[in-house]
């Protein structure tokens, strides 16, 4: 590892290999008290500085193997990684500051790997990956591609584990596999970054994931109360919280009670009003013979023409003043001791 | 601010809990009525969890008046609540019923959002996930599927 330090006089930093590349590391074992449980932790803080150049991001088996061993041994020396989740976005490098900001770096620095474990960020990250899959795959560098598929792998494993919102991931994988097919068959070596065989492997992986999601079976575990034991107004309360018409239709196919509740006109009216504007209603107005507006039909008609409303718990924000991309709940004010922009 | 008196609450299996009145006022006067308030619809185990949630959230600001836009927002469950609600489905539904009975809006909100998140994005798996017996006869099922087939047309 070449010498890296703040300037040539300093002793240099220690570095640690992680799945996402080399990260700088400082030991805080003196300052932090040990926890009183069998897993006494030696904590290290991995820092990311914006004026660092991250050199080698080769896929390292070392740390992932170590983590697996540690996990099985009920480890006593696990390291916690703390990351400041922001990235400085600048257009060119200067003599003083040499760094780069690419999509691959953003994946690391904004820590998408742990963002997906947070329900507030999960949907946002998936949508981001979907956008990339539709149009930006060819512009990803080698590192970015690796990180992209790493994050995707974690997402698929998470969904296979907890069965949350599989439709979202199936859509993403569908877009990804169609783009990959088009690229591999239509465009080929001249456009794709990296050996074409890697891309073929990736396509096979994506198809395998799709199959796994298709075969996803939920085992019955519940002996207590079930959904159908809830009173009507509770079921209604739940139905009104859905933002995707598909979920309402699917739930309506389960019991006659839910079917009746899912046909409620007011429910579909609220859904249309949530996603679409009044002007859009007028263009696609559907009225029944009795003179009522057919909101359910309108919802599906409108959905074909206009994009639905998107709302996320936590999103990335960009501060134009500081040129920083950050997660909304990141406490940057403390970092820079200035009021947030 | 007056100190809140302790109130005794008795659950369906006879267990008695003493709580500070962080729940909304029960409409009781201060004249030392020491009999425990009966809660026949709430089991002790569920009530313990309710108290746990209330204790954690006791310093929360009052929720804003119903915002139309927030009704559809299910992503904003705080991390503590996410962990708290990683329980069996049976318990989750009992919590919903308890929150409804005790009129604790915040708890009702997060539990319903959790259920919505469990249902979102699924299709046939829903029935198995939720241990629901399909109540339709075969003909009815076919009928319902047919009625909804037009939704799939692109």
Short mmCIF file of C-alpha atoms in Angstrom, two decimals:
data_model
loop_
_atom_site.label_atom_id
_atom_site.label_comp_id
_atom_site.label_asym_id
_atom_site.label_seq_id
_atom_site.Cartn_x
_atom_site.Cartn_y
_atom_site.Cartn_z
CA UNK A 1 0.00 0.00 0.00
CA UNK A 2 1.61 3.31 -1.03
CA UNK A 3 2.13 5.98 1.58
CA UNK A 4 -0.92 8.15 2.03
CA UNK A 5 -1.05 10.96 4.53
CA UNK A 6 -2.12 14.53 4.91
CA UNK A 7 1.28 15.72 3.82
CA UNK A 8 4.67 14.12 3.44
CA UNK A 9 5.68 14.82 7.06
CA UNK A 10 2.84 13.00 8.80
CA UNK A 11 3.15 9.31 9.75
CA UNK A 12 0.32 8.25 7.50
CA UNK A 13 -2.98 6.60 8.25
CA UNK A 14 -4.03 3.00 8.71
CA UNK A 15 -6.24 1.51 6.12
CA UNK A 16 -8.60 -1.40 6.12
CA UNK A 17 -9.91 -3.44 3.27
CA UNK A 18 -13.69 -3.65 3.02
CA UNK A 19 -16.13 -5.01 0.51
CA UNK A 20 -16.51 -1.54 -0.86
CA UNK A 21 -12.83 -0.76 -1.16
CA UNK A 22 -10.06 0.67 1.02
CA UNK A 23 -11.24 2.80 3.92
CA UNK A 24 -9.23 4.88 6.35
CA UNK A 25 -9.46 3.70 9.91
CA UNK A 26 -8.80 5.12 13.38
CA UNK A 27 -8.85 3.17 16.59
CA UNK A 28 -11.01 4.47 19.43
CA UNK A 29 -10.65 1.54 21.78
CA UNK A 30 -9.26 3.74 24.57
CA UNK A 31 -12.07 6.23 24.46
CA UNK A 32 -15.08 3.99 24.12
CA UNK A 33 -16.15 1.82 26.99
CA UNK A 34 -16.56 -1.85 26.33
CA UNK A 35 -20.05 -3.21 26.35
CA UNK A 36 -20.97 -5.64 29.07
CA UNK A 37 -21.96 -8.49 26.90
CA UNK A 38 -20.12 -11.47 25.45
CA UNK A 39 -19.45 -9.58 22.26
CA UNK A 40 -17.02 -6.99 23.58
CA UNK A 41 -16.32 -4.77 20.65
CA UNK A 42 -13.21 -3.00 19.64
CA UNK A 43 -14.59 -0.08 17.78
CA UNK A 44 -12.85 1.50 14.91
CA UNK A 45 -14.07 4.50 13.11
CA UNK A 46 -13.72 4.46 9.40
CA UNK A 47 -13.53 7.96 8.11
CA UNK A 48 -14.11 9.21 4.66
CA UNK A 49 -12.61 12.52 3.84
CA UNK A 50 -13.62 14.43 0.82
CA UNK A 51 -10.10 15.24 -0.25
CA UNK A 52 -8.94 11.66 -0.28
CA UNK A 53 -8.26 9.74 -3.37
CA UNK A 54 -9.46 6.19 -2.99
CA UNK A 55 -7.07 4.04 -4.97
CA UNK A 56 -7.75 0.44 -5.28
CA UNK A 57 -11.28 -0.79 -5.08
CA UNK A 58 -10.63 -4.35 -6.06
CA UNK A 59 -13.11 -6.84 -4.78
CA UNK A 60 -11.44 -8.19 -1.66
CA UNK A 61 -12.36 -11.60 -0.37
CA UNK A 62 -10.45 -10.97 2.82
CA UNK A 63 -12.84 -8.83 4.77
CA UNK A 64 -15.96 -10.68 3.77
CA UNK A 65 -14.36 -13.98 4.75
CA UNK A 66 -13.23 -12.52 8.04
CA UNK A 67 -16.70 -11.24 8.74
CA UNK A 68 -18.22 -14.62 8.03
CA UNK A 69 -15.76 -16.35 10.36
CA UNK A 70 -16.37 -13.75 13.03
CA UNK A 71 -20.07 -14.17 12.70
CA UNK A 72 -19.89 -17.90 13.17
CA UNK A 73 -17.53 -17.64 16.07
CA UNK A 74 -19.81 -15.16 17.85
CA UNK A 75 -17.01 -12.79 17.46
CA UNK A 76 -15.30 -10.57 19.95
CA UNK A 77 -13.50 -8.33 17.59
CA UNK A 78 -16.11 -7.08 15.17
CA UNK A 79 -15.49 -3.66 13.84
CA UNK A 80 -18.19 -1.07 13.47
CA UNK A 81 -17.98 1.11 10.48
CA UNK A 82 -19.20 4.62 10.90
CA UNK A 83 -19.55 6.59 7.75
CA UNK A 84 -20.31 10.21 7.18
CA UNK A 85 -22.95 9.88 4.53
CA UNK A 86 -22.28 12.63 2.12
CA UNK A 87 -20.18 13.28 -0.92
CA UNK A 88 -18.63 16.39 -2.33
CA UNK A 89 -19.58 16.90 -5.92
CA UNK A 90 -17.10 18.95 -7.84
CA UNK A 91 -16.53 19.31 -11.52
CA UNK A 92 -12.77 19.31 -11.80
CA UNK A 93 -9.76 18.66 -9.60
CA UNK A 94 -7.34 21.35 -8.54
CA UNK A 95 -3.76 21.02 -7.42
CA UNK A 96 -4.78 21.09 -3.76
CA UNK A 97 -7.76 18.87 -4.02
CA UNK A 98 -7.53 15.80 -6.12
CA UNK A 99 -10.47 13.55 -6.00
CA UNK A 100 -13.24 12.43 -8.17
CA UNK A 101 -16.92 12.07 -7.87
CA UNK A 102 -18.52 9.37 -9.89
CA UNK A 103 -21.56 7.23 -9.46
CA UNK A 104 -19.36 4.45 -8.11
CA UNK A 105 -17.97 6.71 -5.41
CA UNK A 106 -21.43 7.92 -4.58
CA UNK A 107 -22.55 4.34 -3.98
CA UNK A 108 -19.84 3.93 -1.37
CA UNK A 109 -19.87 7.27 0.28
CA UNK A 110 -23.59 7.55 0.56
CA UNK A 111 -23.58 4.02 1.92
CA UNK A 112 -26.39 2.54 -0.09
CA UNK A 113 -25.61 -0.85 1.38
CA UNK A 114 -26.91 0.10 4.78
CA UNK A 115 -29.47 2.57 3.42
CA UNK A 116 -31.49 -0.33 2.07
CA UNK A 117 -31.92 -1.69 5.60
CA UNK A 118 -33.74 1.48 6.52
CA UNK A 119 -37.35 1.42 5.39
CA UNK A 120 -37.31 5.17 4.82
CA UNK A 121 -34.57 4.91 2.20
CA UNK A 122 -35.21 1.50 0.71
CA UNK A 123 -37.77 2.48 -1.93
CA UNK A 124 -35.73 5.52 -2.93
CA UNK A 125 -32.57 3.48 -3.49
CA UNK A 126 -34.49 0.88 -5.50
CA UNK A 127 -36.00 3.57 -7.73
CA UNK A 128 -32.57 5.07 -8.21
CA UNK A 129 -31.16 1.73 -9.28
CA UNK A 130 -34.10 1.32 -11.63
CA UNK A 131 -33.38 4.66 -13.28
CA UNK A 132 -29.77 3.67 -13.71
CA UNK A 133 -30.83 0.32 -15.15
CA UNK A 134 -33.04 1.99 -17.73
CA UNK A 135 -30.58 4.48 -19.12
CA UNK A 136 -27.24 4.76 -17.37
CA UNK A 137 -25.77 1.28 -17.36
CA UNK A 138 -23.32 2.00 -20.13
CA UNK A 139 -21.93 5.05 -18.38
CA UNK A 140 -20.97 3.18 -15.20
CA UNK A 141 -17.28 2.62 -14.58
CA UNK A 142 -16.03 -0.82 -13.59
CA UNK A 143 -16.10 0.03 -9.92
CA UNK A 144 -19.54 1.53 -10.17
CA UNK A 145 -20.83 -1.58 -11.90
CA UNK A 146 -19.43 -3.77 -9.16
CA UNK A 147 -20.96 -1.60 -6.45
CA UNK A 148 -24.24 -1.47 -8.30
CA UNK A 149 -24.53 -5.23 -8.45
CA UNK A 150 -23.35 -5.55 -4.84
CA UNK A 151 -26.12 -3.30 -3.63
CA UNK A 152 -28.59 -5.11 -5.88
CA UNK A 153 -27.50 -8.45 -4.45
CA UNK A 154 -28.11 -7.17 -0.93
CA UNK A 155 -31.52 -5.90 -1.93
CA UNK A 156 -32.53 -9.25 -3.43
CA UNK A 157 -31.31 -11.14 -0.36
CA UNK A 158 -33.22 -8.77 1.88
CA UNK A 159 -36.43 -9.25 -0.05
CA UNK A 160 -36.00 -13.02 -0.12
CA UNK A 161 -35.57 -12.82 3.64
CA UNK A 162 -38.32 -10.51 4.78
CA UNK A 163 -40.71 -10.67 1.80
CA UNK A 164 -41.24 -6.91 1.81
CA UNK A 165 -42.54 -5.43 -1.41
CA UNK A 166 -41.33 -8.01 -3.92
CA UNK A 167 -43.15 -6.30 -6.78
CA UNK A 168 -40.80 -3.33 -6.60
CA UNK A 169 -37.76 -5.52 -7.03
CA UNK A 170 -39.34 -7.65 -9.71
CA UNK A 171 -39.96 -4.48 -11.74
CA UNK A 172 -36.38 -3.38 -11.24
CA UNK A 173 -35.01 -6.76 -12.29
CA UNK A 174 -37.32 -6.80 -15.30
CA UNK A 175 -36.00 -3.44 -16.46
CA UNK A 176 -32.46 -4.50 -15.78
CA UNK A 177 -32.72 -7.79 -17.64
CA UNK A 178 -34.34 -6.18 -20.69
CA UNK A 179 -31.65 -3.51 -20.81
CA UNK A 180 -28.93 -6.13 -20.45
CA UNK A 181 -30.44 -8.26 -23.21
CA UNK A 182 -30.62 -5.30 -25.55
CA UNK A 183 -27.08 -4.24 -24.75
CA UNK A 184 -25.60 -7.70 -25.11
CA UNK A 185 -27.37 -8.63 -28.30
CA UNK A 186 -27.70 -5.28 -29.97
CA UNK A 187 -24.72 -3.22 -29.02
CA UNK A 188 -22.02 -5.52 -27.76
CA UNK A 189 -18.38 -5.02 -26.97
CA UNK A 190 -17.83 -1.56 -28.31
CA UNK A 191 -20.15 0.14 -25.86
CA UNK A 192 -20.05 -1.95 -22.73
CA UNK A 193 -17.32 -1.18 -20.24
CA UNK A 194 -15.60 -4.37 -19.21
CA UNK A 195 -15.32 -7.82 -20.67
CA UNK A 196 -18.51 -8.92 -22.33
CA UNK A 197 -18.40 -12.22 -20.48
CA UNK A 198 -18.81 -10.40 -17.18
CA UNK A 199 -21.98 -8.87 -18.53
CA UNK A 200 -23.22 -12.25 -19.65
CA UNK A 201 -22.59 -13.55 -16.13
CA UNK A 202 -24.46 -10.64 -14.70
CA UNK A 203 -27.42 -11.27 -16.94
CA UNK A 204 -27.45 -14.88 -15.78
CA UNK A 205 -27.37 -13.70 -12.16
CA UNK A 206 -30.27 -11.35 -12.75
CA UNK A 207 -32.30 -14.14 -14.37
CA UNK A 208 -31.50 -16.39 -11.44
CA UNK A 209 -32.68 -13.73 -9.00
CA UNK A 210 -35.89 -13.34 -10.96
CA UNK A 211 -36.45 -17.06 -10.69
CA UNK A 212 -35.81 -17.03 -6.95
CA UNK A 213 -38.31 -14.23 -6.48
CA UNK A 214 -40.79 -16.07 -8.62
CA UNK A 215 -40.40 -19.15 -6.44
CA UNK A 216 -40.75 -17.14 -3.28
CA UNK A 217 -43.15 -18.98 -1.04
CA UNK A 218 -44.30 -17.74 2.29
CA UNK A 219 -44.77 -20.35 4.98
CA UNK A 220 -47.75 -20.04 7.29
CA UNK A 221 -46.55 -19.00 10.71
CA UNK A 222 -49.41 -17.13 12.25
CA UNK A 223 -51.57 -18.82 14.86
CA UNK A 224 -53.03 -15.71 16.37
CA UNK A 225 -55.23 -13.01 14.98
CA UNK A 226 -55.29 -12.60 11.23
CA UNK A 227 -56.09 -9.74 8.92
CA UNK A 228 -59.64 -10.91 8.46
CA UNK A 229 -60.23 -10.70 12.22
CA UNK A 230 -59.93 -6.95 12.19
CA UNK A 231 -63.16 -4.97 12.26
CA UNK A 232 -64.38 -3.24 9.11
CA UNK A 233 -63.27 0.26 9.97
CA UNK A 234 -59.77 -1.00 10.70
CA UNK A 235 -59.59 -2.76 7.37
CA UNK A 236 -60.79 0.43 5.78
CA UNK A 237 -58.14 2.41 7.59
CA UNK A 238 -55.53 0.07 6.17
CA UNK A 239 -56.94 0.18 2.64
CA UNK A 240 -56.86 3.96 2.62
CA UNK A 241 -53.12 3.89 3.26
CA UNK A 242 -52.20 2.16 0.03
CA UNK A 243 -50.73 4.32 -2.68
CA UNK A 244 -50.73 1.69 -5.41
CA UNK A 245 -54.03 0.58 -6.90
CA UNK A 246 -52.62 -2.86 -7.56
CA UNK A 247 -52.31 -3.58 -3.88
CA UNK A 248 -55.96 -2.68 -3.34
CA UNK A 249 -57.09 -4.91 -6.18
CA UNK A 250 -54.97 -7.81 -4.92
CA UNK A 251 -56.26 -7.47 -1.38
CA UNK A 252 -59.80 -7.35 -2.74
CA UNK A 253 -59.34 -10.82 -4.16
CA UNK A 254 -58.82 -12.40 -0.79
CA UNK A 255 -62.13 -12.32 1.04
CA UNK A 256 -65.63 -11.08 0.13
CA UNK A 257 -65.38 -8.42 2.86
CA UNK A 258 -62.16 -7.05 1.45
CA UNK A 259 -63.61 -7.27 -2.02
CA UNK A 260 -66.53 -5.11 -0.98
CA UNK A 261 -64.28 -2.62 0.79
CA UNK A 262 -61.93 -2.41 -2.15
CA UNK A 263 -64.75 -1.34 -4.45
CA UNK A 264 -65.46 1.73 -2.36
CA UNK A 265 -65.74 4.73 -4.70
CA UNK A 266 -64.32 7.15 -2.17
CA UNK A 267 -61.21 5.02 -1.80
CA UNK A 268 -60.43 5.22 -5.51
CA UNK A 269 -61.36 8.90 -5.63
CA UNK A 270 -58.79 9.62 -2.92
CA UNK A 271 -56.23 7.58 -4.77
CA UNK A 272 -56.80 9.52 -8.00
CA UNK A 273 -56.63 12.81 -6.16
CA UNK A 274 -53.40 11.75 -4.52
CA UNK A 275 -51.62 10.84 -7.73
CA UNK A 276 -53.13 13.02 -10.42
CA UNK A 277 -54.26 16.59 -10.97
CA UNK A 278 -57.78 17.83 -11.69
CA UNK A 279 -56.85 18.79 -15.24
CA UNK A 280 -55.79 15.23 -15.90
CA UNK A 281 -59.13 13.94 -14.62
CA UNK A 282 -61.01 16.05 -17.11
CA UNK A 283 -59.16 14.59 -20.04
CA UNK A 284 -59.92 11.04 -19.03
CA UNK A 285 -63.26 11.38 -17.35
CA UNK A 286 -65.23 8.17 -17.18
CA UNK A 287 -68.80 8.39 -16.06
CA UNK A 288 -71.16 5.49 -15.45
CA UNK A 289 -74.69 5.26 -16.81
CA UNK A 290 -76.09 6.51 -13.55
CA UNK A 291 -73.95 9.62 -13.70
CA UNK A 292 -71.34 8.65 -11.10
CA UNK A 293 -67.67 9.10 -11.82
CA UNK A 294 -65.99 5.73 -12.19
CA UNK A 295 -62.92 6.46 -10.11
CA UNK A 296 -61.43 2.98 -10.20
CA UNK A 297 -61.52 2.86 -14.00
CA UNK A 298 -60.14 6.37 -14.14
CA UNK A 299 -57.25 5.48 -11.90
CA UNK A 300 -56.05 2.72 -14.19
CA UNK A 301 -56.66 4.83 -17.29
CA UNK A 302 -54.75 7.79 -15.87
CA UNK A 303 -51.94 5.57 -14.76
CA UNK A 304 -51.24 4.59 -18.34
CA UNK A 305 -50.76 8.19 -19.35
CA UNK A 306 -49.22 9.96 -16.40
CA UNK A 307 -46.54 9.02 -13.91
CA UNK A 308 -47.78 8.34 -10.38
CA UNK A 309 -46.80 10.53 -7.48
CA UNK A 310 -43.64 9.56 -5.68
CA UNK A 311 -43.09 10.11 -2.01
CA UNK A 312 -40.12 8.89 -0.02
CA UNK A 313 -39.28 8.84 3.66
CA UNK A 314 -35.72 9.98 3.18
CA UNK A 315 -34.09 11.26 0.03
CA UNK A 316 -30.79 12.60 -1.19
CA UNK A 317 -30.44 16.36 -1.18
CA UNK A 318 -27.97 18.57 -2.99
CA UNK A 319 -26.69 21.79 -1.48
CA UNK A 320 -25.72 24.17 -4.24
CA UNK A 321 -23.80 26.36 -1.88
CA UNK A 322 -21.44 23.64 -0.69
CA UNK A 323 -21.81 21.30 -3.68
CA UNK A 324 -22.60 18.43 -1.39
CA UNK A 325 -24.92 15.53 -1.96
CA UNK A 326 -26.28 14.12 1.29
CA UNK A 327 -29.07 12.14 2.90
CA UNK A 328 -31.74 14.39 4.25
CA UNK A 329 -31.32 13.33 7.87
CA UNK A 330 -27.53 13.63 7.88
CA UNK A 331 -26.49 16.16 10.50
CA UNK A 332 -24.31 18.31 8.34
CA UNK A 333 -24.92 21.42 10.38
CA UNK A 334 -22.86 19.90 13.15
CA UNK A 335 -20.19 18.84 10.76
CA UNK A 336 -19.56 22.28 9.35
CA UNK A 337 -20.88 24.33 12.27
CA UNK A 338 -22.98 26.44 9.94
CA UNK A 339 -26.70 26.55 9.59
CA UNK A 340 -27.95 23.95 7.11
CA UNK A 341 -28.37 25.31 3.59
CA UNK B 1 -48.10 21.42 35.57
CA UNK B 2 -49.75 19.15 38.07
CA UNK B 3 -48.22 15.80 38.74
CA UNK B 4 -50.24 13.08 37.15
CA UNK B 5 -51.84 10.60 39.50
CA UNK B 6 -51.23 6.92 39.07
CA UNK B 7 -54.14 4.99 37.71
CA UNK B 8 -54.69 1.29 37.99
CA UNK B 9 -55.74 -0.61 34.94
CA UNK B 10 -56.93 -4.16 34.94
CA UNK B 11 -56.51 -6.32 31.87
CA UNK B 12 -58.71 -9.11 30.64
CA UNK B 13 -56.91 -11.79 32.63
CA UNK B 14 -57.05 -9.87 35.89
CA UNK B 15 -53.52 -8.48 35.96
CA UNK B 16 -53.33 -4.95 37.35
CA UNK B 17 -50.95 -2.29 36.06
CA UNK B 18 -50.28 1.08 37.61
CA UNK B 19 -49.46 3.74 35.06
CA UNK B 20 -48.95 7.46 35.04
CA UNK B 21 -51.59 9.07 32.94
CA UNK B 22 -49.64 9.61 29.78
CA UNK B 23 -52.52 8.14 27.93
CA UNK B 24 -55.32 10.59 27.27
CA UNK B 25 -57.51 11.43 30.19
CA UNK B 26 -59.89 8.65 31.05
CA UNK B 27 -62.57 11.01 32.11
CA UNK B 28 -62.00 10.26 35.76
CA UNK B 29 -62.36 12.74 38.56
CA UNK B 30 -59.67 13.20 41.17
CA UNK B 31 -61.68 11.99 44.08
CA UNK B 32 -59.59 9.01 44.92
CA UNK B 33 -61.45 6.34 43.07
CA UNK B 34 -59.03 3.52 43.70
CA UNK B 35 -60.74 0.71 41.92
CA UNK B 36 -58.79 -0.43 38.89
CA UNK B 37 -60.21 0.59 35.54
CA UNK B 38 -61.20 -2.54 33.71
CA UNK B 39 -59.90 -3.15 30.22
CA UNK B 40 -61.67 -6.33 29.22
CA UNK B 41 -60.53 -6.16 25.64
CA UNK B 42 -56.82 -5.98 26.27
CA UNK B 43 -54.63 -8.88 27.29
CA UNK B 44 -51.82 -8.25 29.74
CA UNK B 45 -49.03 -9.17 27.36
CA UNK B 46 -50.33 -6.78 24.73
CA UNK B 47 -50.89 -4.07 27.31
CA UNK B 48 -47.28 -4.37 28.42
CA UNK B 49 -46.18 -3.66 24.89
CA UNK B 50 -48.56 -0.72 24.65
CA UNK B 51 -47.09 0.73 27.83
CA UNK B 52 -43.61 0.20 26.46
CA UNK B 53 -44.48 2.11 23.33
CA UNK B 54 -46.18 4.90 25.24
CA UNK B 55 -43.27 5.25 27.62
CA UNK B 56 -40.85 5.64 24.76
CA UNK B 57 -43.06 8.18 23.02
CA UNK B 58 -44.25 10.05 26.07
CA UNK B 59 -42.37 13.21 25.18
CA UNK B 60 -43.49 13.27 21.57
CA UNK B 61 -45.15 16.47 20.40
CA UNK B 62 -48.85 16.06 19.68
CA UNK B 63 -49.43 14.78 16.14
CA UNK B 64 -50.48 17.39 13.57
CA UNK B 65 -54.09 17.48 12.46
CA UNK B 66 -54.85 15.00 9.75
CA UNK B 67 -52.83 15.88 6.72
CA UNK B 68 -54.43 14.48 3.60
CA UNK B 69 -51.09 13.90 1.95
CA UNK B 70 -49.59 12.02 4.85
CA UNK B 71 -52.31 9.42 4.80
CA UNK B 72 -50.54 7.48 2.09
CA UNK B 73 -47.10 7.78 3.55
CA UNK B 74 -45.94 4.48 5.01
CA UNK B 75 -42.19 4.94 4.82
CA UNK B 76 -41.73 7.24 7.76
CA UNK B 77 -41.80 4.75 10.62
CA UNK B 78 -39.07 5.70 13.14
CA UNK B 79 -36.31 3.15 13.62
CA UNK B 80 -37.25 2.39 17.22
CA UNK B 81 -40.79 1.62 16.18
CA UNK B 82 -39.59 -0.56 13.31
CA UNK B 83 -37.66 -2.71 15.78
CA UNK B 84 -40.49 -2.63 18.31
CA UNK B 85 -42.93 -3.97 15.74
CA UNK B 86 -40.81 -6.90 14.62
CA UNK B 87 -43.20 -9.29 16.26
CA UNK B 88 -45.49 -12.14 15.26
CA UNK B 89 -48.37 -11.12 13.09
CA UNK B 90 -50.87 -12.20 15.72
CA UNK B 91 -49.35 -9.76 18.18
CA UNK B 92 -49.27 -7.01 15.58
CA UNK B 93 -52.99 -7.33 14.95
CA UNK B 94 -53.69 -7.44 18.68
CA UNK B 95 -51.72 -4.22 19.02
CA UNK B 96 -53.88 -2.64 16.36
CA UNK B 97 -57.03 -3.62 18.18
CA UNK B 98 -55.62 -2.42 21.51
CA UNK B 99 -54.48 0.90 20.07
CA UNK B 100 -57.91 1.36 18.56
CA UNK B 101 -59.68 0.48 21.80
CA UNK B 102 -57.42 2.70 23.91
CA UNK B 103 -57.53 5.41 21.26
CA UNK B 104 -53.77 5.84 20.93
CA UNK B 105 -53.47 7.43 17.52
CA UNK B 106 -49.68 7.27 17.20
CA UNK B 107 -49.52 3.55 17.91
CA UNK B 108 -52.47 2.87 15.62
CA UNK B 109 -50.71 4.77 12.85
CA UNK B 110 -47.41 2.90 13.01
CA UNK B 111 -49.04 -0.50 13.36
CA UNK B 112 -51.31 0.07 10.37
CA UNK B 113 -48.37 1.37 8.35
CA UNK B 114 -46.44 -1.76 9.23
CA UNK B 115 -49.30 -3.97 8.04
CA UNK B 116 -49.51 -1.96 4.82
CA UNK B 117 -45.79 -2.46 4.26
CA UNK B 118 -46.25 -6.17 4.74
CA UNK B 119 -49.01 -6.33 2.14
CA UNK B 120 -47.52 -3.96 -0.44
CA UNK B 121 -46.10 -5.48 -3.55
CA UNK B 122 -47.42 -8.99 -3.05
CA UNK B 123 -49.88 -10.96 -5.10
CA UNK B 124 -50.87 -14.60 -4.50
CA UNK B 125 -48.56 -14.77 -1.55
CA UNK B 126 -50.83 -12.50 0.43
CA UNK B 127 -53.13 -15.23 1.55
CA UNK B 128 -50.33 -17.40 2.77
CA UNK B 129 -48.54 -14.48 4.42
CA UNK B 130 -51.56 -13.57 6.38
CA UNK B 131 -52.95 -16.99 7.10
CA UNK B 132 -56.28 -16.02 5.66
CA UNK B 133 -58.63 -18.70 4.54
CA UNK B 134 -59.83 -17.82 1.10
CA UNK B 135 -63.52 -17.24 1.66
CA UNK B 136 -64.57 -17.30 -1.95
CA UNK B 137 -66.06 -20.34 -3.63
CA UNK B 138 -64.35 -21.36 -6.83
CA UNK B 139 -66.86 -19.66 -9.09
CA UNK B 140 -66.71 -16.45 -7.08
CA UNK B 141 -62.94 -16.47 -7.25
CA UNK B 142 -62.96 -16.83 -11.01
CA UNK B 143 -65.54 -14.06 -11.24
CA UNK B 144 -63.47 -11.64 -9.16
CA UNK B 145 -60.33 -12.38 -11.14
CA UNK B 146 -62.16 -11.79 -14.40
CA UNK B 147 -63.58 -8.53 -13.19
CA UNK B 148 -60.12 -7.30 -12.39
CA UNK B 149 -58.41 -8.54 -15.48
CA UNK B 150 -58.93 -5.32 -17.38
CA UNK B 151 -56.60 -3.63 -14.89
CA UNK B 152 -53.77 -5.59 -16.38
CA UNK B 153 -54.38 -4.44 -19.92
CA UNK B 154 -51.67 -2.12 -21.08
#
